[in-house]
Amino acid sequence: MLKDALKIKVDRRDGKLAMAHFYVAFIALAVGGLAGLLQTLVRSGKFELPAGIGYYQILTVHGVVLGLVLTTFFIMGFQISVVSKTAGTLTNRQRLIGWIGFWVMTTGTVLAAIMILLNEASVLYTFYAPLQAHALYYIGLTLVIVGSWLDGTVIIMKYIEWRKQNPGQASPLITFMALVNTLMWIVATIGVAATVLLQLLPWSLGLVDTVNVAVSRTLFWYFGHPLVYFWLLPAYMAWYVIIPKIIGGKIFSDSLARLSFILFLLFSIPVGIHHQLLEPGIDPAWKFIQVILTFLVVIPSLMTAFSLFATFENYGRSKGAKGLFGWLKKLPWGDARFIVPFIGMLSFIPAGAGGIINASFQMNQVVHNTIWVTGHFHLTAATAVVLTFFGIAYWLIPHLTGRVLTKKMNKLAIIQGVTWTIGMTFMSGAMHAAGLLGAPRRSSYSEYGGSAQAAEWIPYQIAQAVGGSILFIAIILMLYIFVNLAFFAPKGDQEFPIGEPLSNEKPPMVFENWKLWIGITILLILFAYTVPFIDLIQNAPPGSKGYKLW
Amino acid sequence: MHVHKFEKIWLTFGVAMLLVFLTVIGVSAFYLGNKPPSCLATIDPEKVDTQAPFNEPGLKKVEGKEWDYELVYVASAFAYQPGEVEVPFGAKVKVIATTKDVIHGFQVAGTNINMMLEPGYISEHIATFDKTGEYLVLCNEYCGVGHHMMMSKIKVVEQ
Ligand SMILES: [Cu+2]
């Protein structure tokens, strides 16, 4: 019965809901990508923005539109698709909640975008109180979060329904994973919702005069770090469950995949202070405790790396591969659905190493707020995650629109992935190098009064512009492929690949004990944050009034 | 739940490395004193100019402390006070800084001096200037339209 269910297409009506999310996501890619290109051009020193547009205005666009809009919309569309596919078509009520979520998110996006375009909100997506944006900017971003909660509700409802209908059975693996990511997202977004609703909004509306800056930052980063895991886990869903099917292999272990997701749930949230290592007002012992918790994600990361390569090797050997690395040759290198996410996986190796440096307590001082950090998350978010999302789009979009990925589009998709890789190698490589020399992030072009040190950074900034331009070409290719798959590709049945585990071993039911896992998650958060928050509130300096310095 | 033998080896090795690694940075921090700047002292951001030591920004020789000099900075959009300072070669200096308005960064390019300045808080870091030359001090945290113009200079000179 399960086997038959796996062949069924995603219901048309659920497909429409998912596609609505993808349209917004890819419009965001176009807008945010253009903003990114302009930033690298400005920083090369050879180009100035026309018509009074500010560098920090387009920097805000880039961060909001790619970091929040593209990711959240794509992830919600993807998660709704996999849940509809593996746990069953949404009920009318669930789908309605999904549509309301979509429109709430879209309204919020438009509101925030208008405020940024009017230059009322050049505070970046990280807020930076006491810089004070227009209240509608904060309201807009709040709506994006609230809408995502509604989308998340759909996934939770479907999961509960499935468990009721299948008592005593483990939920479908990818539905389980979507649920973990949703729960993590809800727990994490409480932080940003708290700073916006309790602090920034009343302050920007003039209801209160001052804001506690350190508390606001700590609440933001309580959200800001799990945010990156919220981007990453859908990529892991594809790596664990979808890629094995695409190559024709099996999932290495269903239970271990579930365990690694549970560990990500536990260790993604009580760690945000590692973004605040160089800040006053937080005791170094508590910073170090959060550093230790941060590093515990090494364990599920190692499990993931092992599982993926075990899947690849098992498959290669089943096809008769010999020798230590002979199995590599058996992988489907001509299939864009495999190779583009595979490049993403590889980029995670240097990306992970860089992340270890960033989080290493005192070593953070060498790189904090230099453009090294920007180089780092352009490997994690903008390569590992984004290329995996593109790899998903290549089959999911035509599956949902009743079309197919043609040979020609497959080839173009590979060219797209390779172009992206070349562009990112230049851009991220130059960012890492310039950062080690001290070049700051989030900064417009500057010669710093003729400083000899700043002059050393300029060749790297030109390399970043070269990389940025190549990346923009890759974005145009991706948009072309998206439009083709959404509207023009030939009609047909594109497979929705869902892998099956190597063994029939039943995963332990303890993984579905949410009282336990959410309970531990909350305990860890209380452990990591209670004392720092008490310190920040009890020893608070006088609050800050708002500034509009742009 | 079955765990493959190789995976057990892989995870045991990985977790062992992690413990070694965390021990190294822990010992470096709490035994050797290499902690990131985490000063807990506060100040009224509206009254920075009238309070010691920020009423007299710049370099001051001190006696009877673990460091030889105190170098005091006041940051505000989009400048540092002092805009330029000479530091004797080899001096052990405690850098003390705060901001009068929004959040700023304080980074001395090419050194490990790098800290966040937040309104209401004082940030400190002790460093030894053991290379002569001119160092660029810059703001590395977004603070507004002039953020990339915000700078100061430290000249480390033989005396
Ligand atoms: Cu500044």
XYZ file of C-alpha atoms and ligand atoms in Angstrom:
710
model
C 0.000 0.000 0.000
C 2.831 2.342 0.928
C 4.537 1.532 -2.381
C 1.458 2.588 -4.353
C 1.097 5.725 -2.315
C 4.613 6.687 -3.298
C 3.710 6.673 -6.985
C 0.792 9.054 -6.565
C 1.274 12.613 -7.730
C 0.868 15.555 -5.403
C -2.743 16.689 -5.587
C -3.250 19.529 -8.073
C -4.770 21.824 -5.446
C -1.833 21.304 -3.061
C 0.472 21.820 -6.016
C -1.074 25.222 -6.675
C -0.520 26.250 -3.069
C 3.124 25.165 -3.246
C 3.622 26.872 -6.629
C 2.271 30.168 -5.241
C 5.112 30.023 -2.705
C 7.641 29.248 -5.440
C 6.579 32.213 -7.618
C 7.318 34.592 -4.753
C 10.558 32.756 -3.961
C 11.913 33.099 -7.491
C 10.823 36.744 -7.825
C 12.803 37.249 -4.610
C 15.778 35.523 -6.229
C 15.658 37.984 -9.133
C 15.363 41.092 -6.943
C 17.820 39.981 -4.279
C 20.306 38.717 -6.855
C 20.268 42.073 -8.637
C 20.854 43.839 -5.317
C 23.794 41.522 -4.633
C 25.306 42.229 -8.039
C 25.036 45.977 -7.450
C 26.720 45.652 -4.052
C 29.746 43.853 -5.463
C 29.983 46.424 -8.289
C 29.852 49.356 -5.851
C 32.513 47.782 -3.656
C 34.842 47.359 -6.622
C 35.112 51.165 -6.585
C 34.379 51.371 -10.319
C 30.643 51.964 -10.142
C 28.207 54.238 -8.342
C 24.517 53.669 -7.741
C 22.236 55.870 -9.855
C 19.249 57.975 -8.823
C 20.112 58.489 -5.189
C 19.759 54.823 -4.265
C 21.797 54.087 -1.145
C 24.250 51.213 -0.750
C 22.718 50.299 2.598
C 19.265 50.398 1.056
C 20.161 47.690 -1.466
C 22.048 45.824 1.257
C 18.784 45.752 3.234
C 16.949 44.540 0.115
C 19.518 41.782 -0.439
C 19.331 40.500 3.139
C 15.570 40.678 3.574
C 14.661 39.340 0.161
C 17.143 36.458 0.048
C 17.615 35.678 3.740
C 13.953 35.833 4.721
C 11.687 35.872 1.683
C 13.333 33.469 -0.787
C 14.186 30.968 1.922
C 10.925 31.036 3.872
C 8.703 30.871 0.793
C 10.749 28.137 -0.865
C 10.942 26.066 2.313
C 7.214 26.342 3.017
C 6.387 25.395 -0.581
C 8.767 22.430 -0.429
C 7.587 21.202 2.963
C 3.926 21.429 1.982
C 4.763 19.402 -1.152
C 6.618 16.616 0.646
C 3.986 16.354 3.367
C 1.150 16.247 0.824
C 3.083 13.598 -1.088
C 4.031 11.304 1.795
C 1.370 11.928 4.475
C -1.524 12.489 2.082
C -3.404 15.274 0.332
C -4.283 18.221 2.532
C -7.856 18.543 3.755
C -9.755 21.603 2.536
C -9.362 23.195 5.925
C -5.614 22.584 5.989
C -5.237 23.972 2.472
C -7.250 27.068 3.400
C -4.932 27.717 6.349
C -2.014 27.305 3.934
C -3.468 29.912 1.577
C -4.115 32.337 4.416
C -0.512 31.805 5.501
C 0.697 32.480 1.986
C -1.242 35.741 1.688
C -0.220 36.941 5.135
C 3.425 36.306 4.254
C 3.064 38.001 0.879
C 1.323 41.049 2.354
C 4.097 41.351 4.904
C 6.737 41.093 2.210
C 5.119 43.844 0.146
C 4.793 46.139 3.192
C 8.437 45.675 4.152
C 9.523 46.133 0.523
C 7.635 49.444 0.212
C 9.257 50.771 3.380
C 12.717 49.778 2.132
C 12.111 51.382 -1.276
C 10.931 54.598 0.407
C 14.244 54.542 2.330
C 12.388 54.325 5.611
C 14.021 51.077 6.689
C 17.728 50.909 5.842
C 18.429 49.013 9.057
C 19.243 45.666 7.388
C 17.288 42.555 8.239
C 19.173 42.294 11.526
C 17.393 45.494 12.780
C 20.306 47.114 14.653
C 18.337 49.022 17.240
C 18.757 51.846 18.214
C 18.640 52.522 14.477
C 14.901 52.936 14.079
C 12.959 51.972 10.976
C 9.363 52.889 10.128
C 6.867 50.867 12.156
C 5.403 49.376 8.955
C 8.748 47.699 8.228
C 8.594 45.853 11.553
C 4.908 45.054 10.988
C 5.679 43.700 7.505
C 8.379 41.347 8.751
C 6.123 40.249 11.605
C 3.471 39.279 9.067
C 6.039 37.186 7.184
C 6.722 35.277 10.400
C 3.043 34.949 11.362
C 2.214 33.681 7.861
C 4.973 31.094 8.153
C 3.416 29.911 11.429
C 0.145 29.301 9.568
C 1.991 27.299 6.913
C 3.688 25.425 9.748
C 0.297 24.717 11.304
C -0.700 22.906 8.113
C 2.277 20.575 8.499
C 1.589 19.948 12.182
C -2.112 19.227 11.484
C -1.298 16.811 8.694
C 1.245 15.003 10.845
C -1.240 14.628 13.723
C -3.889 13.369 11.311
C -1.494 10.788 9.822
C -0.465 9.504 13.242
C -4.132 9.123 14.250
C -4.880 7.145 11.100
C -1.776 4.952 11.457
C -1.520 4.184 15.174
C 1.752 2.695 16.346
C 3.527 3.404 13.082
C 6.496 5.659 12.475
C 5.551 8.649 10.325
C 6.934 8.924 6.777
C 10.578 9.990 7.145
C 10.398 13.215 5.149
C 7.159 14.286 6.863
C 8.897 13.669 10.179
C 11.774 15.877 9.033
C 9.445 18.651 7.834
C 7.765 18.530 11.230
C 11.093 18.840 13.074
C 12.027 21.864 10.969
C 8.606 23.426 11.574
C 8.805 22.930 15.335
C 12.310 24.374 15.410
C 11.138 27.363 13.372
C 8.225 28.070 15.683
C 10.342 27.880 18.840
C 13.049 30.040 17.236
C 10.798 32.742 15.800
C 9.363 33.433 19.261
C 12.599 35.373 19.879
C 12.280 37.713 16.930
C 8.552 38.073 17.519
C 9.286 39.071 21.114
C 11.797 41.780 20.236
C 9.567 43.180 17.488
C 6.246 43.088 19.308
C 7.422 43.940 22.825
C 10.300 46.294 22.024
C 10.745 47.638 18.489
C 7.141 48.186 17.480
C 5.988 50.135 20.568
C 9.230 52.138 20.356
C 8.900 52.962 16.648
C 5.262 53.951 17.188
C 6.370 56.361 19.917
C 4.530 54.510 22.704
C 7.789 54.136 24.607
C 10.850 56.405 24.380
C 13.706 53.970 24.710
C 14.742 50.430 23.925
C 17.046 47.982 25.725
C 19.541 47.391 22.931
C 21.366 44.400 24.395
C 18.129 42.530 25.128
C 16.880 43.243 21.609
C 20.093 41.884 20.082
C 20.050 38.797 22.262
C 16.441 38.060 21.316
C 17.301 38.594 17.671
C 20.236 36.169 17.752
C 18.207 33.638 19.708
C 16.300 33.547 16.406
C 19.184 34.378 14.056
C 21.161 31.190 14.494
C 18.331 28.626 14.261
C 17.315 30.653 11.199
C 20.326 29.206 9.385
C 19.368 25.683 10.472
C 15.845 26.364 9.225
C 17.447 26.947 5.802
C 19.749 23.976 6.098
C 17.365 21.252 7.261
C 15.262 21.233 4.060
C 18.519 20.753 2.153
C 19.305 17.838 4.490
C 15.812 16.461 3.798
C 16.701 16.379 0.117
C 20.133 14.875 0.796
C 18.802 12.145 3.107
C 15.569 11.185 1.366
C 15.461 12.457 -2.212
C 19.012 12.159 -3.541
C 19.206 8.382 -2.763
C 16.139 7.822 -4.962
C 17.500 10.042 -7.744
C 20.727 8.030 -7.980
C 18.769 4.766 -7.740
C 20.088 3.854 -4.280
C 18.639 3.520 -0.786
C 18.564 5.644 2.358
C 21.434 4.412 4.532
C 19.432 4.376 7.768
C 15.967 5.701 8.532
C 16.557 5.711 12.305
C 19.854 7.581 12.156
C 18.331 10.195 9.870
C 15.594 10.768 12.464
C 18.129 10.886 15.285
C 20.217 13.507 13.492
C 17.152 15.704 12.953
C 16.218 15.421 16.632
C 19.758 16.482 17.563
C 19.455 19.494 15.240
C 16.217 20.426 16.990
C 17.912 20.279 20.385
C 21.154 22.069 19.522
C 20.085 24.722 17.005
C 18.472 27.122 19.426
C 20.355 27.491 22.736
C 23.411 28.807 20.878
C 22.602 32.298 19.530
C 25.110 34.047 21.809
C 27.941 32.733 19.643
C 26.917 35.598 17.330
C 27.557 37.979 20.238
C 30.955 36.779 21.427
C 32.516 40.252 21.172
C 29.668 42.073 22.882
C 29.789 43.704 26.308
C 27.271 42.826 28.990
C 27.379 39.031 28.647
C 29.564 36.991 30.967
C 32.327 35.064 29.130
C 31.436 31.849 30.972
C 27.937 31.926 29.478
C 29.371 32.716 26.093
C 31.577 29.653 26.432
C 28.662 27.429 27.477
C 26.799 28.438 24.329
C 29.943 27.805 22.291
C 29.989 24.230 23.623
C 26.307 23.779 22.757
C 27.019 25.242 19.311
C 29.674 22.643 18.676
C 27.351 19.767 19.545
C 25.817 20.117 16.075
C 29.087 18.632 14.882
C 27.656 15.247 15.880
C 24.552 15.220 13.633
C 26.644 16.860 10.912
C 29.134 13.986 11.008
C 26.239 11.513 10.978
C 24.819 13.214 7.908
C 28.126 13.202 6.038
C 28.586 9.502 6.837
C 25.071 8.554 5.726
C 25.281 10.409 2.428
C 28.579 8.940 1.370
C 27.534 5.494 2.607
C 24.482 5.760 0.339
C 26.690 6.728 -2.603
C 29.201 3.952 -1.955
C 26.507 1.292 -1.419
C 24.885 2.256 -4.675
C 28.174 2.262 -6.621
C 29.170 -1.134 -5.234
C 25.731 -2.560 -6.060
C 26.501 -1.583 -9.653
C 29.771 -3.526 -9.537
C 32.192 -0.748 -8.608
C 35.651 -1.950 -7.531
C 38.433 -0.436 -5.436
C 38.372 2.231 -2.764
C 36.785 4.988 -4.839
C 35.439 3.135 -7.875
C 31.859 3.818 -6.730
C 32.324 7.507 -7.488
C 32.298 6.690 -11.208
C 28.884 5.029 -10.967
C 27.097 8.156 -9.765
C 24.794 9.886 -12.288
C 26.989 12.865 -13.082
C 24.843 13.856 -16.043
C 21.698 14.319 -13.933
C 21.192 17.914 -12.772
C 18.879 16.744 -9.981
C 21.912 14.966 -8.497
C 24.981 16.980 -9.440
C 23.727 20.444 -8.502
C 22.855 19.438 -4.896
C 26.053 17.350 -4.839
C 28.100 20.508 -5.466
C 26.166 21.962 -2.542
C 27.231 19.032 -0.345
C 30.876 19.485 -1.298
C 30.746 23.212 -0.543
C 29.640 22.286 2.932
C 33.091 20.903 3.710
C 34.984 24.260 3.542
C 31.839 26.005 4.786
C 31.711 23.827 7.897
C 35.420 24.344 8.566
C 34.942 28.109 8.343
C 31.958 27.891 10.677
C 34.091 26.122 13.285
C 36.533 29.042 13.164
C 33.764 31.613 13.523
C 32.235 29.942 16.561
C 35.557 29.283 18.300
C 35.187 31.733 21.168
C 38.395 33.805 21.148
C 39.218 32.993 17.513
C 36.065 34.835 16.550
C 37.948 38.060 17.268
C 40.091 37.544 14.188
C 37.155 37.385 11.793
C 34.137 38.940 13.520
C 32.301 41.376 11.230
C 34.962 41.090 8.571
C 33.889 40.101 5.091
C 35.256 36.622 5.861
C 31.896 35.993 7.557
C 30.036 37.054 4.419
C 32.226 34.656 2.435
C 31.367 31.930 4.944
C 27.601 32.137 4.691
C 27.740 32.462 0.947
C 29.167 28.936 1.048
C 26.615 27.589 3.528
C 23.396 29.419 2.677
C 24.140 30.662 -0.825
C 25.805 27.494 -2.111
C 25.043 24.364 -0.078
C 21.447 25.353 0.636
C 20.608 27.318 -2.506
C 22.067 24.815 -4.979
C 20.120 22.071 -3.211
C 16.956 24.175 -3.506
C 17.660 24.611 -7.219
C 18.226 20.854 -7.504
C 14.801 20.350 -5.894
C 13.162 22.901 -8.192
C 14.366 21.020 -11.303
C 11.975 18.128 -10.586
C 9.457 19.584 -8.130
C 8.296 22.489 -10.306
C 7.499 20.281 -13.345
C 5.956 17.640 -11.056
C 3.586 20.250 -9.662
C 2.790 21.841 -13.031
C 2.333 18.522 -14.854
C 5.391 19.020 -17.056
C 8.809 17.409 -17.439
C 12.437 18.435 -17.195
C 13.673 17.944 -20.758
C 17.184 16.803 -21.704
C 17.932 20.298 -22.928
C 16.803 21.905 -19.664
C 18.736 19.281 -17.704
C 21.889 20.320 -19.556
C 21.181 24.007 -18.968
C 20.581 23.223 -15.306
C 24.031 21.630 -15.049
C 25.573 24.668 -16.759
C 23.681 26.821 -14.269
C 25.112 24.896 -11.308
C 28.651 25.012 -12.669
C 28.401 28.750 -13.441
C 27.206 29.339 -9.904
C 30.134 27.353 -8.530
C 32.684 29.317 -10.558
C 31.154 32.645 -9.569
C 30.993 31.666 -5.918
C 34.569 30.391 -5.877
C 35.740 33.836 -6.967
C 33.413 35.801 -4.740
C 33.522 33.735 -1.568
C 37.235 33.002 -1.947
C 38.043 36.708 -2.281
C 35.770 37.521 0.659
C 37.523 35.011 2.910
C 40.948 36.359 1.905
C 40.043 40.037 2.278
C 38.380 39.310 5.614
C 41.582 37.833 7.010
C 43.307 41.085 6.034
C 40.671 42.990 8.016
C 38.180 44.187 5.367
C 34.799 44.788 7.053
C 31.450 43.354 6.019
C 28.249 45.387 5.451
C 30.292 48.365 4.253
C 30.200 50.448 1.101
C 33.332 51.179 -0.939
C 35.852 53.146 1.090
C 39.545 53.978 0.820
C 39.596 54.943 4.513
C 41.452 58.191 3.977
C 44.153 56.611 1.827
C 45.040 53.912 4.368
C 47.668 51.470 3.057
C 45.850 48.556 4.718
C 42.553 49.400 3.017
C 44.327 49.672 -0.349
C 45.337 45.991 -0.040
C 41.666 44.985 0.037
C 40.671 46.578 -3.257
C 41.998 43.873 -5.625
C 39.952 41.332 -3.656
C 36.898 43.570 -3.964
C 37.359 43.578 -7.731
C 37.528 39.775 -7.636
C 34.262 39.814 -5.668
C 32.649 41.905 -8.402
C 33.845 39.437 -11.047
C 32.409 36.576 -9.000
C 29.205 38.506 -8.353
C 28.737 39.116 -12.074
C 29.213 35.421 -12.901
C 26.724 34.561 -10.148
C 24.219 36.951 -11.634
C 24.488 35.139 -14.974
C 23.767 31.894 -13.098
C 20.706 33.538 -11.518
C 19.397 34.553 -14.939
C 19.842 30.957 -16.124
C 17.969 29.688 -13.073
C 15.094 32.102 -13.655
C 14.921 31.018 -17.290
C 14.765 27.360 -16.236
C 12.112 28.150 -13.619
C 9.891 29.942 -16.128
C 10.354 27.082 -18.591
C 9.410 24.431 -16.011
C 6.462 26.457 -14.713
C 4.920 27.479 -18.047
C 6.538 26.084 -21.182
C 8.079 22.633 -20.686
C 6.283 19.736 -22.408
C 3.414 18.122 -20.500
C 4.231 14.866 -18.774
C 4.828 13.026 -15.511
C 7.935 14.147 -13.682
C 8.859 11.764 -10.864
C 8.664 12.913 -7.233
C 11.674 10.999 -5.882
C 11.224 9.644 -2.352
C 13.889 7.168 -1.253
C 13.393 4.021 0.776
C 15.655 2.786 3.558
C 18.250 0.063 3.041
C 16.817 -2.134 5.792
C 13.261 -2.680 6.997
C 14.250 -2.095 10.612
C 11.456 -0.155 12.314
C 12.649 3.203 13.671
C 12.226 3.452 17.474
C 8.944 5.140 18.346
C 10.674 7.348 20.910
C 11.573 9.661 18.031
C 7.908 10.612 17.729
C 7.620 11.518 21.407
C 7.278 15.281 20.989
C 6.576 15.991 24.640
C 10.042 14.611 25.322
C 11.920 16.428 22.541
C 10.177 19.774 22.869
C 10.609 19.467 26.630
C 14.374 18.952 26.328
C 14.579 21.751 23.754
C 12.901 24.160 26.169
C 15.055 23.019 29.095
C 18.228 23.587 27.082
C 17.020 27.047 26.059
C 16.185 27.943 29.667
C 19.576 26.651 30.790
C 21.496 28.621 28.159
C 19.569 31.885 28.298
C 18.042 32.460 31.752
C 21.127 33.878 33.477
C 22.302 35.998 30.511
C 18.837 37.554 30.206
C 18.596 38.225 33.946
C 22.011 39.934 33.763
C 21.027 42.042 30.766
C 17.787 43.166 32.364
C 18.908 43.648 35.976
C 22.115 45.486 35.107
C 20.622 47.361 32.184
C 22.043 50.797 31.367
C 19.586 53.611 30.516
C 17.702 52.718 27.328
C 18.356 54.174 23.898
C 16.186 56.543 21.935
C 15.727 55.891 18.210
C 18.088 57.154 15.489
C 17.577 57.485 11.742
C 21.126 57.846 10.454
C 20.600 57.065 6.766
C 18.485 0.799 16.397
C 21.341 -0.596 14.381
C 24.496 1.499 13.948
C 27.060 0.400 11.376
C 30.514 -0.463 12.746
C 32.254 2.116 10.560
C 29.805 4.766 11.636
C 30.541 3.989 15.286
C 34.257 4.440 14.614
C 33.631 7.641 12.672
C 31.435 9.161 15.380
C 33.737 8.083 18.223
C 36.656 9.693 16.445
C 34.616 12.821 15.691
C 33.355 13.231 19.254
C 36.881 12.658 20.636
C 38.238 15.386 18.338
C 35.451 17.682 19.445
C 36.340 17.159 23.117
C 40.025 17.851 22.440
C 39.087 20.958 20.498
C 36.728 22.351 23.135
C 39.302 21.638 25.842
C 41.921 23.601 23.910
C 39.769 26.701 23.515
C 38.504 26.362 27.093
C 42.032 26.202 28.534
C 43.113 29.079 26.316
C 40.206 31.160 27.575
C 39.993 30.434 31.273
C 43.568 29.416 32.120
C 45.600 31.564 29.729
C 43.099 34.432 29.838
C 42.300 34.683 26.126
C 38.671 35.566 26.586
C 36.685 37.598 24.076
C 35.914 41.173 25.228
C 33.011 40.870 27.672
C 33.157 43.908 29.918
C 30.104 44.134 32.179
C 30.393 47.842 33.132
C 27.599 50.194 32.047
C 27.328 53.952 31.447
C 24.570 56.409 30.584
C 24.960 56.848 26.795
C 23.661 60.440 27.027
C 26.354 61.445 29.535
C 29.448 59.832 28.014
C 31.256 63.166 27.480
C 31.138 64.151 31.116
C 32.198 60.858 32.667
C 35.699 59.571 33.292
C 37.561 58.210 31.464
C 35.546 59.244 28.389
C 35.713 62.966 29.187
C 39.370 62.765 28.086
C 39.681 60.435 25.096
C 43.214 59.455 24.069
C 46.290 57.693 25.420
C 47.184 57.931 29.087
C 50.115 56.408 30.973
C 49.004 54.505 34.065
C 50.947 53.178 37.047
C 50.524 50.086 39.165
C 48.342 48.171 36.748
C 48.933 45.124 34.631
C 49.067 47.382 31.577
C 51.200 50.478 30.840
C 48.680 52.668 29.068
C 44.969 53.188 28.712
C 43.689 54.187 25.310
C 40.206 55.683 25.558
C 37.855 56.045 22.581
C 34.452 57.617 22.207
C 32.555 56.521 19.121
C 29.629 58.354 17.565
C 28.139 58.512 14.085
C 30.444 58.601 12.121
C 33.760 59.247 13.924
C 36.028 58.134 16.730
C 37.584 60.417 19.338
C 40.623 60.578 19.087
C 40.976 60.534 15.302
C 44.652 59.683 15.502
C 46.968 58.516 18.256
C 50.636 57.524 18.703
C 51.393 54.452 20.773
C 54.941 53.539 21.848
C 56.289 50.326 20.381
C 55.926 47.345 22.706
C 53.424 49.052 25.011
C 50.813 46.972 26.763
C 47.611 48.912 26.285
C 44.099 48.586 27.617
C 41.718 49.870 24.968
C 38.538 51.255 26.558
C 35.707 52.379 24.318
C 32.040 53.222 24.263
C 29.458 54.791 21.966
C 27.299 57.879 22.403
C 24.556 56.888 19.966
C 24.030 53.665 17.998
C 25.945 50.396 17.849
C 29.406 50.643 16.316
C 32.256 48.254 15.754
C 35.827 48.809 16.866
C 38.375 46.905 14.840
C 42.084 47.575 14.477
C 42.773 46.059 11.068
C 45.554 43.488 11.030
C 45.347 42.845 14.808
C 43.096 40.842 17.090
C 41.567 44.005 18.539
C 37.956 43.655 17.534
C 34.943 44.409 19.671
C 31.374 45.621 19.593
C 30.435 48.994 21.063
C 26.869 49.152 22.319
C 25.105 52.166 23.801
C 25.157 51.945 27.569
C 28.072 49.536 27.767
C 31.833 49.900 28.008
C 34.023 47.588 25.922
C 37.609 46.744 26.842
C 40.455 44.730 25.441
C 44.120 44.488 26.423
C 46.687 44.258 23.634
C 50.420 44.646 23.161
C 51.560 46.645 20.151
C 54.628 44.715 19.089
C 54.882 45.854 15.476
C 55.570 49.406 14.367
C 53.540 51.059 11.651
C 50.237 52.696 10.981
C 47.065 50.791 11.828
C 43.608 51.542 10.567
C 40.829 51.615 13.156
C 37.464 51.112 11.494
C 33.821 50.602 12.270
C 32.804 47.089 11.289
C 29.197 47.165 12.454
C 26.583 48.917 10.342
C 25.673 52.262 11.921
C 24.177 54.377 9.128
C 24.933 56.111 5.881
C 28.492 57.138 6.828
C 29.440 53.761 8.301
C 32.229 53.101 5.792
C 33.779 56.546 6.484
C 34.084 55.937 10.202
C 37.766 55.521 11.069
C 40.730 56.459 13.203
C 44.476 55.768 13.107
C 46.952 54.236 15.512
C 50.646 54.903 14.840
C 52.948 52.538 16.667
C 56.323 54.317 16.950
C 59.795 53.538 18.405
C 60.650 55.807 21.295
Cu 29.941 53.079 13.130
